Amino acid sequence: MGHPKSVQPQGDASVQESKVEVATLANGVQVLALRLPQLPTASVSVFVRTGSLHESRRSNGISHVVEHMAFKGTQGRSCQQINLDAELLGAEVNAHTDKDHTAYHMRGLAADAPAFVAMLGDIVRHGTYPEAELARERDVILQELSEDDDDPVSTAYKLFDHHCFGAHPMALPVIGSRRVIETLTRDELMAYVARQYTGANVVVAAAGDVQLHSLATAAEAAFASMPAGTPNTVAPPQHLGGLGAKRQTGASQTHVVMGFPIPALAQPHHAAVMAAAVFGEGMSSPLMDEIRERRGIAYYCSCSADVYEHCGQFIVEASMHPDRVDEYLGAVTGLLAAHAQGIAAVSLQRARKQLQVRELLDAERPQRRLERAALDMMSLGRVRDPRERADALAALSAGQVSQAFADLLRQPVALAMAGRVKPGAIDRARQALAAQGIGGV
């Protein structure tokens, strides 16, 4: 086990009073302890640097299937025993798969955190993926996939990612493809785990009244025999851009997703994050005020800046009656173009304060903080000080945020529509974008 080190946040104690301590096992497994001594509970997670980003079209969905199957039995415990062991400690057990990682979680009493590390280690390291359980779970995942395919929001996002990234695995949906899910074998699952689940790609993290030494000792027992491997790296995608639509029978609304590339996590991305907050954070934001309050075009609309290790996306989305799509696109493209010309001081003040409060709310969510810290370690090799983000956002001027909008609008735009899509909608969308000189269309 390596020497522990800590990242101690500086500055306003209201932002962060805790510290993150880090230890590294000989095989590369990293152990993070986020000290929150005021909490009687602990959240413990094992993060693995593998997800749909690390798949091919021929294997799309395997990360998600592995996550489901990991709880179906290990070399020493049945599925039923796994659940009982957790519940005897009053613990919650869960997992999720994302584009860039898979994570396994337990939450319970802080004193039981080392036991959670051991239980999660058993699930991650020693899954047996029984054939009979795979057949049953396959049906469950296929039902989940059918629901996802029927959802206009999910469909629009899958189409949007396709137009953003083309053949790059960043475009692959986390839930996977029906063909792959229907044909995956136990041997393929086990081979995938042996290849992807290695020490260089694992972070064991806990938040609560926990001690690094006891966590690292538990992690050593659970993970020290894991092969070291090498980091699961992927070449960054190129943002392509493009417009597309998919009509879905039975849908009553059209869901529209539009977006532009922004810098990745290690690059200067804070101006784009602030731009998204200026544009769509809160009911008084230009997006909500114009689209919902003044025009009544859509009940739901939002804007976000999603920043990953390899890329970033500035996304504006909304659901509306198909008769209002043209009006919506004219309004939203006009708003984007106006923000590239200038930002009002009050808009920047509002957005800055909302991001500050969002950061504080995130600080109250141990699981959210664990995920951020683990992904920082995987992407940057360090855990960012919360003040680093806060200071970078606070230092932005109105001119810099306005320039971020101008930079966005020069990039190739990706736009997707799904649900009840009227004939000619894409041609009219292209005209609306071209009228504002957006995205090179």
mmCIF file with all atom_site columns, C-alpha atoms in Angstrom, residues 94-226:
data_model
loop_
_atom_site.group_PDB
_atom_site.id
_atom_site.type_symbol
_atom_site.label_atom_id
_atom_site.label_alt_id
_atom_site.label_comp_id
_atom_site.label_asym_id
_atom_site.label_entity_id
_atom_site.label_seq_id
_atom_site.pdbx_PDB_ins_code
_atom_site.Cartn_x
_atom_site.Cartn_y
_atom_site.Cartn_z
_atom_site.occupancy
_atom_site.B_iso_or_equiv
_atom_site.pdbx_formal_charge
_atom_site.auth_seq_id
_atom_site.auth_comp_id
_atom_site.auth_asym_id
_atom_site.auth_atom_id
_atom_site.pdbx_PDB_model_num
ATOM 1   C CA . ASN A 1 94  ? -26.985 -0.025  -5.910  1.00 0.00 ? 94  ASN A CA 1
ATOM 2   C CA . ALA A 1 95  ? -24.961 0.404   -9.088  1.00 0.00 ? 95  ALA A CA 1
ATOM 3   C CA . HIS A 1 96  ? -24.935 2.398   -12.307 1.00 0.00 ? 96  HIS A CA 1
ATOM 4   C CA . THR A 1 97  ? -23.237 2.445   -15.692 1.00 0.00 ? 97  THR A CA 1
ATOM 5   C CA . ASP A 1 98  ? -22.289 5.607   -17.572 1.00 0.00 ? 98  ASP A CA 1
ATOM 6   C CA . LYS A 1 99  ? -20.366 6.417   -20.701 1.00 0.00 ? 99  LYS A CA 1
ATOM 7   C CA . ASP A 1 100 ? -17.004 6.639   -18.957 1.00 0.00 ? 100 ASP A CA 1
ATOM 8   C CA . HIS A 1 101 ? -17.399 4.497   -15.828 1.00 0.00 ? 101 HIS A CA 1
ATOM 9   C CA . THR A 1 102 ? -19.294 1.817   -13.944 1.00 0.00 ? 102 THR A CA 1
ATOM 10  C CA . ALA A 1 103 ? -19.899 2.164   -10.205 1.00 0.00 ? 103 ALA A CA 1
ATOM 11  C CA . TYR A 1 104 ? -21.054 -0.064  -7.361  1.00 0.00 ? 104 TYR A CA 1
ATOM 12  C CA . HIS A 1 105 ? -22.432 1.518   -4.175  1.00 0.00 ? 105 HIS A CA 1
ATOM 13  C CA . MET A 1 106 ? -23.316 0.738   -0.571  1.00 0.00 ? 106 MET A CA 1
ATOM 14  C CA . ARG A 1 107 ? -24.544 3.111   2.099   1.00 0.00 ? 107 ARG A CA 1
ATOM 15  C CA . GLY A 1 108 ? -25.037 2.439   5.797   1.00 0.00 ? 108 GLY A CA 1
ATOM 16  C CA . LEU A 1 109 ? -23.463 3.080   9.174   1.00 0.00 ? 109 LEU A CA 1
ATOM 17  C CA . ALA A 1 110 ? -20.030 4.708   9.081   1.00 0.00 ? 110 ALA A CA 1
ATOM 18  C CA . ALA A 1 111 ? -18.597 1.990   11.337  1.00 0.00 ? 111 ALA A CA 1
ATOM 19  C CA . ASP A 1 112 ? -19.445 -0.588  8.670   1.00 0.00 ? 112 ASP A CA 1
ATOM 20  C CA . ALA A 1 113 ? -17.564 1.175   5.846   1.00 0.00 ? 113 ALA A CA 1
ATOM 21  C CA . PRO A 1 114 ? -14.690 -1.377  5.808   1.00 0.00 ? 114 PRO A CA 1
ATOM 22  C CA . ALA A 1 115 ? -17.258 -4.180  5.585   1.00 0.00 ? 115 ALA A CA 1
ATOM 23  C CA . PHE A 1 116 ? -18.858 -2.424  2.606   1.00 0.00 ? 116 PHE A CA 1
ATOM 24  C CA . VAL A 1 117 ? -15.465 -2.307  0.890   1.00 0.00 ? 117 VAL A CA 1
ATOM 25  C CA . ALA A 1 118 ? -15.128 -6.054  1.411   1.00 0.00 ? 118 ALA A CA 1
ATOM 26  C CA . MET A 1 119 ? -18.650 -6.788  0.113   1.00 0.00 ? 119 MET A CA 1
ATOM 27  C CA . LEU A 1 120 ? -18.256 -4.585  -2.942  1.00 0.00 ? 120 LEU A CA 1
ATOM 28  C CA . GLY A 1 121 ? -14.845 -6.072  -3.571  1.00 0.00 ? 121 GLY A CA 1
ATOM 29  C CA . ASP A 1 122 ? -16.404 -9.527  -3.646  1.00 0.00 ? 122 ASP A CA 1
ATOM 30  C CA . ILE A 1 123 ? -19.043 -8.369  -6.149  1.00 0.00 ? 123 ILE A CA 1
ATOM 31  C CA . VAL A 1 124 ? -16.534 -6.614  -8.412  1.00 0.00 ? 124 VAL A CA 1
ATOM 32  C CA . ARG A 1 125 ? -13.771 -9.236  -8.189  1.00 0.00 ? 125 ARG A CA 1
ATOM 33  C CA . HIS A 1 126 ? -15.523 -12.579 -7.914  1.00 0.00 ? 126 HIS A CA 1
ATOM 34  C CA . GLY A 1 127 ? -18.739 -12.467 -9.920  1.00 0.00 ? 127 GLY A CA 1
ATOM 35  C CA . THR A 1 128 ? -19.688 -15.826 -11.477 1.00 0.00 ? 128 THR A CA 1
ATOM 36  C CA . TYR A 1 129 ? -22.323 -14.564 -13.957 1.00 0.00 ? 129 TYR A CA 1
ATOM 37  C CA . PRO A 1 130 ? -24.476 -17.742 -13.809 1.00 0.00 ? 130 PRO A CA 1
ATOM 38  C CA . GLU A 1 131 ? -25.998 -18.837 -17.117 1.00 0.00 ? 131 GLU A CA 1
ATOM 39  C CA . ALA A 1 132 ? -29.508 -19.169 -15.672 1.00 0.00 ? 132 ALA A CA 1
ATOM 40  C CA . GLU A 1 133 ? -29.343 -15.700 -14.135 1.00 0.00 ? 133 GLU A CA 1
ATOM 41  C CA . LEU A 1 134 ? -28.034 -14.245 -17.406 1.00 0.00 ? 134 LEU A CA 1
ATOM 42  C CA . ALA A 1 135 ? -31.067 -15.596 -19.279 1.00 0.00 ? 135 ALA A CA 1
ATOM 43  C CA . ARG A 1 136 ? -33.446 -14.001 -16.749 1.00 0.00 ? 136 ARG A CA 1
ATOM 44  C CA . GLU A 1 137 ? -31.584 -10.704 -16.513 1.00 0.00 ? 137 GLU A CA 1
ATOM 45  C CA . ARG A 1 138 ? -31.356 -10.475 -20.297 1.00 0.00 ? 138 ARG A CA 1
ATOM 46  C CA . ASP A 1 139 ? -35.171 -10.290 -20.420 1.00 0.00 ? 139 ASP A CA 1
ATOM 47  C CA . VAL A 1 140 ? -35.190 -7.549  -17.771 1.00 0.00 ? 140 VAL A CA 1
ATOM 48  C CA . ILE A 1 141 ? -32.634 -5.450  -19.681 1.00 0.00 ? 141 ILE A CA 1
ATOM 49  C CA . LEU A 1 142 ? -34.497 -5.948  -22.970 1.00 0.00 ? 142 LEU A CA 1
ATOM 50  C CA . GLN A 1 143 ? -37.648 -4.607  -21.307 1.00 0.00 ? 143 GLN A CA 1
ATOM 51  C CA . GLU A 1 144 ? -35.637 -1.634  -20.077 1.00 0.00 ? 144 GLU A CA 1
ATOM 52  C CA . LEU A 1 145 ? -34.353 -1.135  -23.613 1.00 0.00 ? 145 LEU A CA 1
ATOM 53  C CA . SER A 1 146 ? -37.889 -1.221  -25.054 1.00 0.00 ? 146 SER A CA 1
ATOM 54  C CA . GLU A 1 147 ? -38.978 1.492   -22.625 1.00 0.00 ? 147 GLU A CA 1
ATOM 55  C CA . ASP A 1 148 ? -35.923 3.533   -23.561 1.00 0.00 ? 148 ASP A CA 1
ATOM 56  C CA . ASP A 1 149 ? -36.662 3.152   -27.277 1.00 0.00 ? 149 ASP A CA 1
ATOM 57  C CA . ASP A 1 150 ? -40.235 4.366   -26.737 1.00 0.00 ? 150 ASP A CA 1
ATOM 58  C CA . ASP A 1 151 ? -39.103 7.501   -24.890 1.00 0.00 ? 151 ASP A CA 1
ATOM 59  C CA . PRO A 1 152 ? -38.749 10.546  -27.185 1.00 0.00 ? 152 PRO A CA 1
ATOM 60  C CA . VAL A 1 153 ? -36.218 12.160  -24.839 1.00 0.00 ? 153 VAL A CA 1
ATOM 61  C CA . SER A 1 154 ? -33.914 9.123   -24.834 1.00 0.00 ? 154 SER A CA 1
ATOM 62  C CA . THR A 1 155 ? -34.383 8.667   -28.576 1.00 0.00 ? 155 THR A CA 1
ATOM 63  C CA . ALA A 1 156 ? -33.517 12.299  -29.271 1.00 0.00 ? 156 ALA A CA 1
ATOM 64  C CA . TYR A 1 157 ? -30.374 12.049  -27.159 1.00 0.00 ? 157 TYR A CA 1
ATOM 65  C CA . LYS A 1 158 ? -29.197 8.887   -28.895 1.00 0.00 ? 158 LYS A CA 1
ATOM 66  C CA . LEU A 1 159 ? -29.705 10.557  -32.264 1.00 0.00 ? 159 LEU A CA 1
ATOM 67  C CA . PHE A 1 160 ? -28.024 13.717  -30.995 1.00 0.00 ? 160 PHE A CA 1
ATOM 68  C CA . ASP A 1 161 ? -24.933 11.787  -29.845 1.00 0.00 ? 161 ASP A CA 1
ATOM 69  C CA . HIS A 1 162 ? -24.783 10.079  -33.232 1.00 0.00 ? 162 HIS A CA 1
ATOM 70  C CA . HIS A 1 163 ? -24.673 13.442  -34.987 1.00 0.00 ? 163 HIS A CA 1
ATOM 71  C CA . CYS A 1 164 ? -22.113 14.745  -32.494 1.00 0.00 ? 164 CYS A CA 1
ATOM 72  C CA . PHE A 1 165 ? -19.657 11.857  -32.645 1.00 0.00 ? 165 PHE A CA 1
ATOM 73  C CA . GLY A 1 166 ? -20.448 9.627   -35.602 1.00 0.00 ? 166 GLY A CA 1
ATOM 74  C CA . ALA A 1 167 ? -18.655 6.279   -35.396 1.00 0.00 ? 167 ALA A CA 1
ATOM 75  C CA . HIS A 1 168 ? -16.709 7.151   -32.224 1.00 0.00 ? 168 HIS A CA 1
ATOM 76  C CA . PRO A 1 169 ? -17.788 5.079   -29.176 1.00 0.00 ? 169 PRO A CA 1
ATOM 77  C CA . MET A 1 170 ? -18.783 8.313   -27.423 1.00 0.00 ? 170 MET A CA 1
ATOM 78  C CA . ALA A 1 171 ? -21.920 8.067   -29.574 1.00 0.00 ? 171 ALA A CA 1
ATOM 79  C CA . LEU A 1 172 ? -22.867 4.629   -28.265 1.00 0.00 ? 172 LEU A CA 1
ATOM 80  C CA . PRO A 1 173 ? -25.814 4.472   -25.840 1.00 0.00 ? 173 PRO A CA 1
ATOM 81  C CA . VAL A 1 174 ? -25.048 3.224   -22.350 1.00 0.00 ? 174 VAL A CA 1
ATOM 82  C CA . ILE A 1 175 ? -28.052 0.895   -22.376 1.00 0.00 ? 175 ILE A CA 1
ATOM 83  C CA . GLY A 1 176 ? -26.633 -0.889  -25.420 1.00 0.00 ? 176 GLY A CA 1
ATOM 84  C CA . SER A 1 177 ? -28.126 -2.437  -28.536 1.00 0.00 ? 177 SER A CA 1
ATOM 85  C CA . ARG A 1 178 ? -30.772 -5.146  -28.685 1.00 0.00 ? 178 ARG A CA 1
ATOM 86  C CA . ARG A 1 179 ? -28.663 -7.372  -30.939 1.00 0.00 ? 179 ARG A CA 1
ATOM 87  C CA . VAL A 1 180 ? -25.745 -7.381  -28.501 1.00 0.00 ? 180 VAL A CA 1
ATOM 88  C CA . ILE A 1 181 ? -27.884 -7.903  -25.400 1.00 0.00 ? 181 ILE A CA 1
ATOM 89  C CA . GLU A 1 182 ? -29.703 -10.814 -27.034 1.00 0.00 ? 182 GLU A CA 1
ATOM 90  C CA . THR A 1 183 ? -26.487 -12.648 -27.905 1.00 0.00 ? 183 THR A CA 1
ATOM 91  C CA . LEU A 1 184 ? -24.002 -11.898 -25.092 1.00 0.00 ? 184 LEU A CA 1
ATOM 92  C CA . THR A 1 185 ? -22.598 -15.021 -23.454 1.00 0.00 ? 185 THR A CA 1
ATOM 93  C CA . ARG A 1 186 ? -21.254 -15.671 -19.989 1.00 0.00 ? 186 ARG A CA 1
ATOM 94  C CA . ASP A 1 187 ? -17.771 -16.194 -21.435 1.00 0.00 ? 187 ASP A CA 1
ATOM 95  C CA . GLU A 1 188 ? -17.902 -12.791 -23.115 1.00 0.00 ? 188 GLU A CA 1
ATOM 96  C CA . LEU A 1 189 ? -18.898 -11.126 -19.838 1.00 0.00 ? 189 LEU A CA 1
ATOM 97  C CA . MET A 1 190 ? -16.064 -12.778 -17.944 1.00 0.00 ? 190 MET A CA 1
ATOM 98  C CA . ALA A 1 191 ? -13.534 -11.925 -20.643 1.00 0.00 ? 191 ALA A CA 1
ATOM 99  C CA . TYR A 1 192 ? -14.667 -8.285  -20.591 1.00 0.00 ? 192 TYR A CA 1
ATOM 100 C CA . VAL A 1 193 ? -14.294 -8.091  -16.806 1.00 0.00 ? 193 VAL A CA 1
ATOM 101 C CA . ALA A 1 194 ? -10.851 -9.710  -16.924 1.00 0.00 ? 194 ALA A CA 1
ATOM 102 C CA . ARG A 1 195 ? -9.752  -7.156  -19.540 1.00 0.00 ? 195 ARG A CA 1
ATOM 103 C CA . GLN A 1 196 ? -11.349 -3.974  -18.163 1.00 0.00 ? 196 GLN A CA 1
ATOM 104 C CA . TYR A 1 197 ? -11.551 -4.458  -14.403 1.00 0.00 ? 197 TYR A CA 1
ATOM 105 C CA . THR A 1 198 ? -7.894  -3.959  -13.476 1.00 0.00 ? 198 THR A CA 1
ATOM 106 C CA . GLY A 1 199 ? -6.072  -2.060  -10.744 1.00 0.00 ? 199 GLY A CA 1
ATOM 107 C CA . ALA A 1 200 ? -5.141  0.875   -12.964 1.00 0.00 ? 200 ALA A CA 1
ATOM 108 C CA . ASN A 1 201 ? -8.852  1.475   -13.572 1.00 0.00 ? 201 ASN A CA 1
ATOM 109 C CA . VAL A 1 202 ? -10.350 1.134   -10.082 1.00 0.00 ? 202 VAL A CA 1
ATOM 110 C CA . VAL A 1 203 ? -11.045 3.751   -7.411  1.00 0.00 ? 203 VAL A CA 1
ATOM 111 C CA . VAL A 1 204 ? -12.439 2.714   -4.022  1.00 0.00 ? 204 VAL A CA 1
ATOM 112 C CA . ALA A 1 205 ? -14.025 5.765   -2.394  1.00 0.00 ? 205 ALA A CA 1
ATOM 113 C CA . ALA A 1 206 ? -15.891 6.454   0.829   1.00 0.00 ? 206 ALA A CA 1
ATOM 114 C CA . ALA A 1 207 ? -17.504 9.534   2.340   1.00 0.00 ? 207 ALA A CA 1
ATOM 115 C CA . GLY A 1 208 ? -18.609 9.962   5.936   1.00 0.00 ? 208 GLY A CA 1
ATOM 116 C CA . ASP A 1 209 ? -17.026 9.493   9.347   1.00 0.00 ? 209 ASP A CA 1
ATOM 117 C CA . VAL A 1 210 ? -14.384 7.224   7.831   1.00 0.00 ? 210 VAL A CA 1
ATOM 118 C CA . GLN A 1 211 ? -10.643 6.723   8.226   1.00 0.00 ? 211 GLN A CA 1
ATOM 119 C CA . LEU A 1 212 ? -8.287  6.227   5.293   1.00 0.00 ? 212 LEU A CA 1
ATOM 120 C CA . HIS A 1 213 ? -6.225  3.604   7.097   1.00 0.00 ? 213 HIS A CA 1
ATOM 121 C CA . SER A 1 214 ? -9.158  1.255   7.758   1.00 0.00 ? 214 SER A CA 1
ATOM 122 C CA . LEU A 1 215 ? -10.496 1.749   4.231   1.00 0.00 ? 215 LEU A CA 1
ATOM 123 C CA . ALA A 1 216 ? -7.092  1.100   2.678   1.00 0.00 ? 216 ALA A CA 1
ATOM 124 C CA . THR A 1 217 ? -6.651  -2.019  4.800   1.00 0.00 ? 217 THR A CA 1
ATOM 125 C CA . ALA A 1 218 ? -10.027 -3.338  3.631   1.00 0.00 ? 218 ALA A CA 1
ATOM 126 C CA . ALA A 1 219 ? -9.224  -2.411  0.036   1.00 0.00 ? 219 ALA A CA 1
ATOM 127 C CA . GLU A 1 220 ? -5.873  -4.194  0.275   1.00 0.00 ? 220 GLU A CA 1
ATOM 128 C CA . ALA A 1 221 ? -7.619  -7.397  1.360   1.00 0.00 ? 221 ALA A CA 1
ATOM 129 C CA . ALA A 1 222 ? -10.279 -7.103  -1.336  1.00 0.00 ? 222 ALA A CA 1
ATOM 130 C CA . PHE A 1 223 ? -8.305  -5.801  -4.323  1.00 0.00 ? 223 PHE A CA 1
ATOM 131 C CA . ALA A 1 224 ? -4.573  -6.453  -3.861  1.00 0.00 ? 224 ALA A CA 1
ATOM 132 C CA . SER A 1 225 ? -4.705  -9.608  -6.002  1.00 0.00 ? 225 SER A CA 1
ATOM 133 C CA . MET A 1 226 ? -6.379  -7.763  -8.898  1.00 0.00 ? 226 MET A CA 1
#
